[in-house]
Structures are given as structure tokens and as C-alpha cells.
Tab-separated table of C-alpha atoms in Angstrom:
chain	number	residue	atom	x	y	z
A	1	MET	CA	19.750	-20.785	0.380
A	2	SER	CA	16.535	-21.233	2.823
A	3	GLU	CA	13.363	-21.151	1.053
A	4	PHE	CA	12.769	-17.485	2.868
A	5	ASP	CA	16.147	-15.673	1.247
A	6	VAL	CA	14.778	-16.788	-2.316
A	7	SER	CA	13.622	-13.662	-4.318
A	8	ASP	CA	9.485	-13.599	-5.105
A	9	GLU	CA	10.190	-13.676	-8.592
A	10	VAL	CA	12.433	-16.850	-8.185
A	11	LEU	CA	9.811	-18.655	-6.262
A	12	ILE	CA	6.956	-17.661	-8.838
A	13	ASN	CA	9.248	-19.128	-11.819
A	14	GLN	CA	9.974	-21.999	-10.062
A	15	PHE	CA	5.773	-22.236	-9.391
A	16	LYS	CA	5.356	-21.620	-13.458
A	17	ASN	CA	7.552	-24.980	-13.844
A	18	GLY	CA	6.043	-26.613	-11.648
A	19	ASP	CA	6.840	-26.249	-8.173
A	20	ILE	CA	4.182	-26.548	-5.791
A	21	ARG	CA	6.611	-25.693	-3.066
A	22	SER	CA	7.313	-22.156	-4.440
A	23	PHE	CA	3.427	-21.726	-4.802
A	24	ASN	CA	3.113	-22.505	-0.871
A	25	GLN	CA	6.012	-20.337	-0.223
A	26	ILE	CA	4.031	-17.232	-1.634
A	27	VAL	CA	1.266	-17.761	-0.035
A	28	ILE	CA	3.389	-17.953	3.734
A	29	ARG	CA	4.826	-14.548	2.433
A	30	TYR	CA	1.614	-12.270	1.584
A	31	LYS	CA	-1.531	-14.281	2.960
A	32	ASP	CA	-1.296	-11.904	6.225
A	33	ARG	CA	0.125	-8.681	4.301
A	34	LEU	CA	-3.180	-9.571	1.779
A	35	ILE	CA	-6.101	-9.620	4.504
A	36	HIS	CA	-4.932	-6.715	6.467
A	37	PHE	CA	-4.902	-4.742	2.710
A	38	ILE	CA	-8.411	-6.270	1.391
A	39	TYR	CA	-9.372	-5.583	5.264
A	40	GLY	CA	-9.026	-1.759	4.355
A	41	PHE	CA	-11.558	-1.872	1.729
A	42	VAL	CA	-14.063	-4.217	3.058
A	43	ASN	CA	-13.871	-4.017	6.994
A	44	ASP	CA	-14.903	-7.662	7.331
A	45	ILE	CA	-12.261	-10.525	8.155
A	46	ASP	CA	-14.134	-13.675	6.684
A	47	ARG	CA	-14.667	-11.237	3.201
A	48	ALA	CA	-11.168	-10.024	3.714
A	49	GLU	CA	-10.359	-13.723	3.930
A	50	ASP	CA	-11.950	-14.801	0.850
A	51	LEU	CA	-10.883	-12.531	-1.365
A	52	VAL	CA	-7.107	-13.041	-0.207
A	53	GLN	CA	-8.550	-16.720	-0.780
A	54	ASP	CA	-9.726	-15.445	-4.611
A	55	THR	CA	-6.572	-13.903	-4.850
A	56	PHE	CA	-4.627	-16.932	-4.546
A	57	MET	CA	-6.839	-18.771	-7.014
A	58	LYS	CA	-6.348	-16.731	-9.907
A	59	LEU	CA	-2.508	-16.590	-8.948
A	60	TYR	CA	-2.446	-20.333	-9.143
A	61	THR	CA	-4.536	-20.641	-12.473
A	62	HIS	CA	-3.183	-17.451	-14.157
A	63	LYS	CA	0.434	-17.712	-12.620
A	64	ASP	CA	1.858	-17.895	-17.004
A	65	SER	CA	-0.109	-14.473	-16.961
A	66	TYR	CA	2.837	-12.900	-15.005
A	67	ARG	CA	5.912	-11.151	-16.945
A	68	GLU	CA	8.817	-9.586	-14.963
A	69	ILE	CA	8.215	-6.345	-16.113
A	70	ALA	CA	7.199	-5.605	-12.760
A	71	LYS	CA	7.787	-6.728	-9.450
A	72	PHE	CA	5.866	-9.603	-8.187
A	73	SER	CA	3.996	-8.218	-5.308
A	74	THR	CA	3.138	-5.052	-7.128
A	75	TRP	CA	1.413	-7.838	-9.985
A	76	LEU	CA	0.198	-9.640	-6.930
A	77	TYR	CA	-1.295	-6.523	-4.772
A	78	THR	CA	-3.099	-5.139	-7.963
A	79	ILE	CA	-5.111	-8.819	-8.057
A	80	ALA	CA	-6.038	-7.946	-4.573
A	81	GLY	CA	-6.686	-4.942	-4.845
A	82	ASN	CA	-9.203	-5.290	-8.243
A	83	LEU	CA	-10.962	-8.247	-6.433
A	84	ALA	CA	-11.795	-5.798	-3.829
A	85	ARG	CA	-12.944	-2.867	-5.783
A	86	THR	CA	-15.076	-5.674	-7.627
A	87	GLU	CA	-16.547	-6.758	-3.844
A	88	LEU	CA	-17.061	-3.020	-3.059
A	89	ARG	CA	-19.413	-2.650	-6.228
A	90	LYS	CA	-21.268	-5.649	-5.730
A	91	LEU	CA	-22.049	-4.447	-2.054
A	92	LYS	CA	-23.151	-0.832	-3.172
A	93	ARG	CA	-25.536	-2.987	-5.738
A	94	ARG	CA	-26.607	-5.145	-3.311
A	95	LYS	CA	-26.885	-1.751	-0.858
A	96	THR	CA	-25.912	-3.450	1.739
A	97	TYR	CA	-23.547	-2.450	4.297
A	98	SER	CA	-21.863	-4.817	6.706
A	99	ILE	CA	-19.106	-2.445	9.394
A	100	SER	CA	-17.660	-5.722	11.396
A	101	SER	CA	-15.157	-4.925	14.147
A	102	LEU	CA	-12.554	-7.859	14.603
A	103	SER	CA	-12.417	-9.575	17.913
A	104	LYS	CA	-9.186	-9.529	19.746
A	105	ASP	CA	-9.277	-13.432	18.859
A	106	ASP	CA	-9.646	-12.583	14.958
A	107	ASN	CA	-6.877	-10.011	15.336
A	108	ASP	CA	-3.565	-11.207	13.605
A	109	PHE	CA	-2.225	-7.816	13.031
A	110	ILE	CA	-1.318	-6.278	16.465
A	111	ILE	CA	1.549	-7.492	18.052
A	112	LYS	CA	0.431	-7.163	21.844
A	113	ASP	CA	2.789	-5.611	24.771
A	114	ASP	CA	2.665	-7.331	27.771
A	115	ASP	CA	3.689	-4.770	29.942
A	116	ARG	CA	0.944	-3.048	29.075
A	117	GLY	CA	-2.199	-3.152	30.879
A	118	PRO	CA	-6.266	-3.476	29.793
A	119	THR	CA	-6.141	0.591	29.754
A	120	GLU	CA	-3.990	0.674	26.936
A	121	PHE	CA	-5.284	-1.844	25.163
A	122	SER	CA	-8.892	-0.449	25.742
A	123	ASN	CA	-7.642	2.635	24.157
A	124	ASP	CA	-5.319	0.768	21.250
A	125	LYS	CA	-9.158	-0.616	20.132
A	126	TYR	CA	-10.440	2.486	20.350
A	127	LEU	CA	-8.320	4.028	18.087
A	128	GLN	CA	-8.070	1.249	15.873
A	129	ASN	CA	-12.202	1.460	15.261
A	130	LYS	CA	-11.902	4.949	14.931
A	131	VAL	CA	-9.722	5.002	11.938
A	132	GLU	CA	-11.125	2.025	10.550
A	133	LYS	CA	-14.337	3.969	10.441
A	134	ALA	CA	-12.551	6.937	9.099
A	135	LEU	CA	-11.046	5.055	6.300
A	136	SER	CA	-14.361	3.508	5.810
A	137	ARG	CA	-15.850	6.770	4.972
A	138	LEU	CA	-13.606	7.723	2.397
A	139	SER	CA	-13.819	7.284	-1.658
A	140	VAL	CA	-11.690	3.852	-2.302
A	141	ASP	CA	-9.697	5.938	-4.655
A	142	PHE	CA	-8.323	7.701	-1.111
A	143	ARG	CA	-8.543	4.358	0.769
A	144	THR	CA	-6.770	2.263	-1.165
A	145	MET	CA	-3.917	5.102	-1.565
A	146	ILE	CA	-4.016	5.463	2.648
A	147	ILE	CA	-3.813	1.342	2.745
A	148	LEU	CA	-1.317	1.228	0.176
A	149	ARG	CA	1.501	3.782	1.643
A	150	ASP	CA	0.874	4.025	5.148
A	151	ILE	CA	-0.262	0.826	6.210
A	152	GLN	CA	1.015	-1.481	3.460
A	153	GLU	CA	4.309	1.038	3.413
A	154	LEU	CA	4.735	0.708	-0.481
A	155	SER	CA	6.777	3.577	-2.534
A	156	TYR	CA	4.777	5.478	-4.116
A	157	ASP	CA	6.567	3.837	-7.551
A	158	GLU	CA	4.818	0.742	-6.427
A	159	ILE	CA	1.797	2.236	-5.857
A	160	SER	CA	1.403	3.875	-9.113
A	161	THR	CA	1.909	0.605	-10.907
A	162	ILE	CA	-0.399	-0.873	-8.957
A	163	VAL	CA	-2.991	1.529	-9.436
A	164	ASP	CA	-2.027	2.250	-12.595
A	165	LEU	CA	-1.602	6.116	-12.321
A	166	PRO	CA	0.819	8.914	-13.095
A	167	LEU	CA	3.383	8.906	-9.959
A	168	GLY	CA	2.698	12.800	-9.227
A	169	THR	CA	-1.311	11.580	-9.372
A	170	VAL	CA	-0.708	9.177	-6.861
A	171	LYS	CA	1.096	11.293	-4.879
A	172	SER	CA	-1.214	14.099	-4.750
A	173	ARG	CA	-4.173	11.456	-3.909
A	174	ILE	CA	-2.376	10.132	-0.688
A	175	ASN	CA	-1.851	13.511	0.306
A	176	ARG	CA	-5.491	14.700	0.033
A	177	GLY	CA	-6.410	11.233	1.355
A	178	ARG	CA	-4.278	12.016	4.454
A	179	VAL	CA	-6.236	15.363	4.437
A	180	LYS	CA	-9.652	13.434	4.094
A	181	LEU	CA	-8.447	10.975	7.055
A	182	HIS	CA	-8.014	13.807	9.431
A	183	ASP	CA	-10.823	15.795	8.696
A	184	CYS	CA	-12.954	12.250	9.137
A	185	LEU	CA	-10.819	11.134	12.620
A	186	GLN	CA	-11.349	15.080	13.918
A	187	GLN	CA	-15.241	15.284	13.396
A	188	LYS	CA	-17.141	14.649	16.692
A	189	GLU	CA	-18.555	11.608	16.399
A	190	ASP	CA	-19.733	8.909	18.194
A	191	PHE	CA	-16.606	5.980	16.810
A	192	ASN	CA	-17.558	3.267	19.397
A	193	LEU	CA	-18.904	-0.039	17.173
């Protein structure tokens, strides 16, 4: 059985028992997903990477606080989401709003199709920027729901556990968030970054 066949829950238990390779495997599994998740909050790749590092530090130092009442991924996303929301509160207190776009070299999340020309890449980048800007205009509650459901593709139950809200509230906020996102995307503002 390879390390990739082992469940997250087994890995965290092995890590709790001192196996540092299990921690490294968790980092490999979740690093890119968590960067993408947190970037949806902060719109700054450097800040997102720092927050993911903080997430893994919390995991490392608080590994014993994980209990198998929820999936490990839910617990990890909860830590990351809490750190991202705390960072947003700090930014609002400082009244500093930093929106940085990813350069082509920094964007690890899009798999490029070699058969496409420059026009298609330009259109994709424009649409990506437009969606990112529209997402940043949503309240943190709606943005969180959209990122968890539509970008991270988590189940409603997992989202309910992560945000600690009833399932009906989660579904309602996802639907309302999608409507608000759609409205933002329909506005005739200049979305060029």
C-alpha cells in the first residue's frame, strides 16, 4: 500500500504517533488546494501562501486536538478558513485593500491546453480576473460558501461542518451567493486588472 492509498485520518493518527512522513504527505495532499481556497478570500497569492503555511503550523502544533468526529479535511479547511477570515478582519481594520492578480508564472491552478492559441488564453485570464473581482465584492459569508462549494467542490454536509451552520442555511447561502455573484458579473463595470 503506497502513501497515496492511506486515508487522511490514518495519516493524522500516524503523525500523532510521531511519524513526520505522514505530516509531509498531508502537506503534499492539501497545499495547492488550501492555497486556492485561501486565495479566494484574500486575492493575494503571497498572503495565501503565508496563511497556508500558518495552517500547517497550526496542524503541526495542535495535531492532538483533532478528533475523529469529522473528516480530517473538514477540520483542516476549518483551520484555514478561520485564519483567512482573521486576516480579512485585520485588513479591514487597517483599511488596506490589496488586490493582486496572479502572473502566468504564479498560477498553478489552471492546466493549460497546448492546442489553444493566445486569444483563448487571453479570454481565460480575462474571465478569471472578472470572477475573482466579482468574488471579492461578495460578503465573506457568501464568498466562503461559493469557494467551498463551487471551487473546492465540497459537499453540503462538509461545508455545514466547516462553517458550523445548519445544512439549510448553507444551501440557502450558496444559492443567494450564486445569485449575488451572477449579479456582480452582469454589471457593466470595467473588470480589467
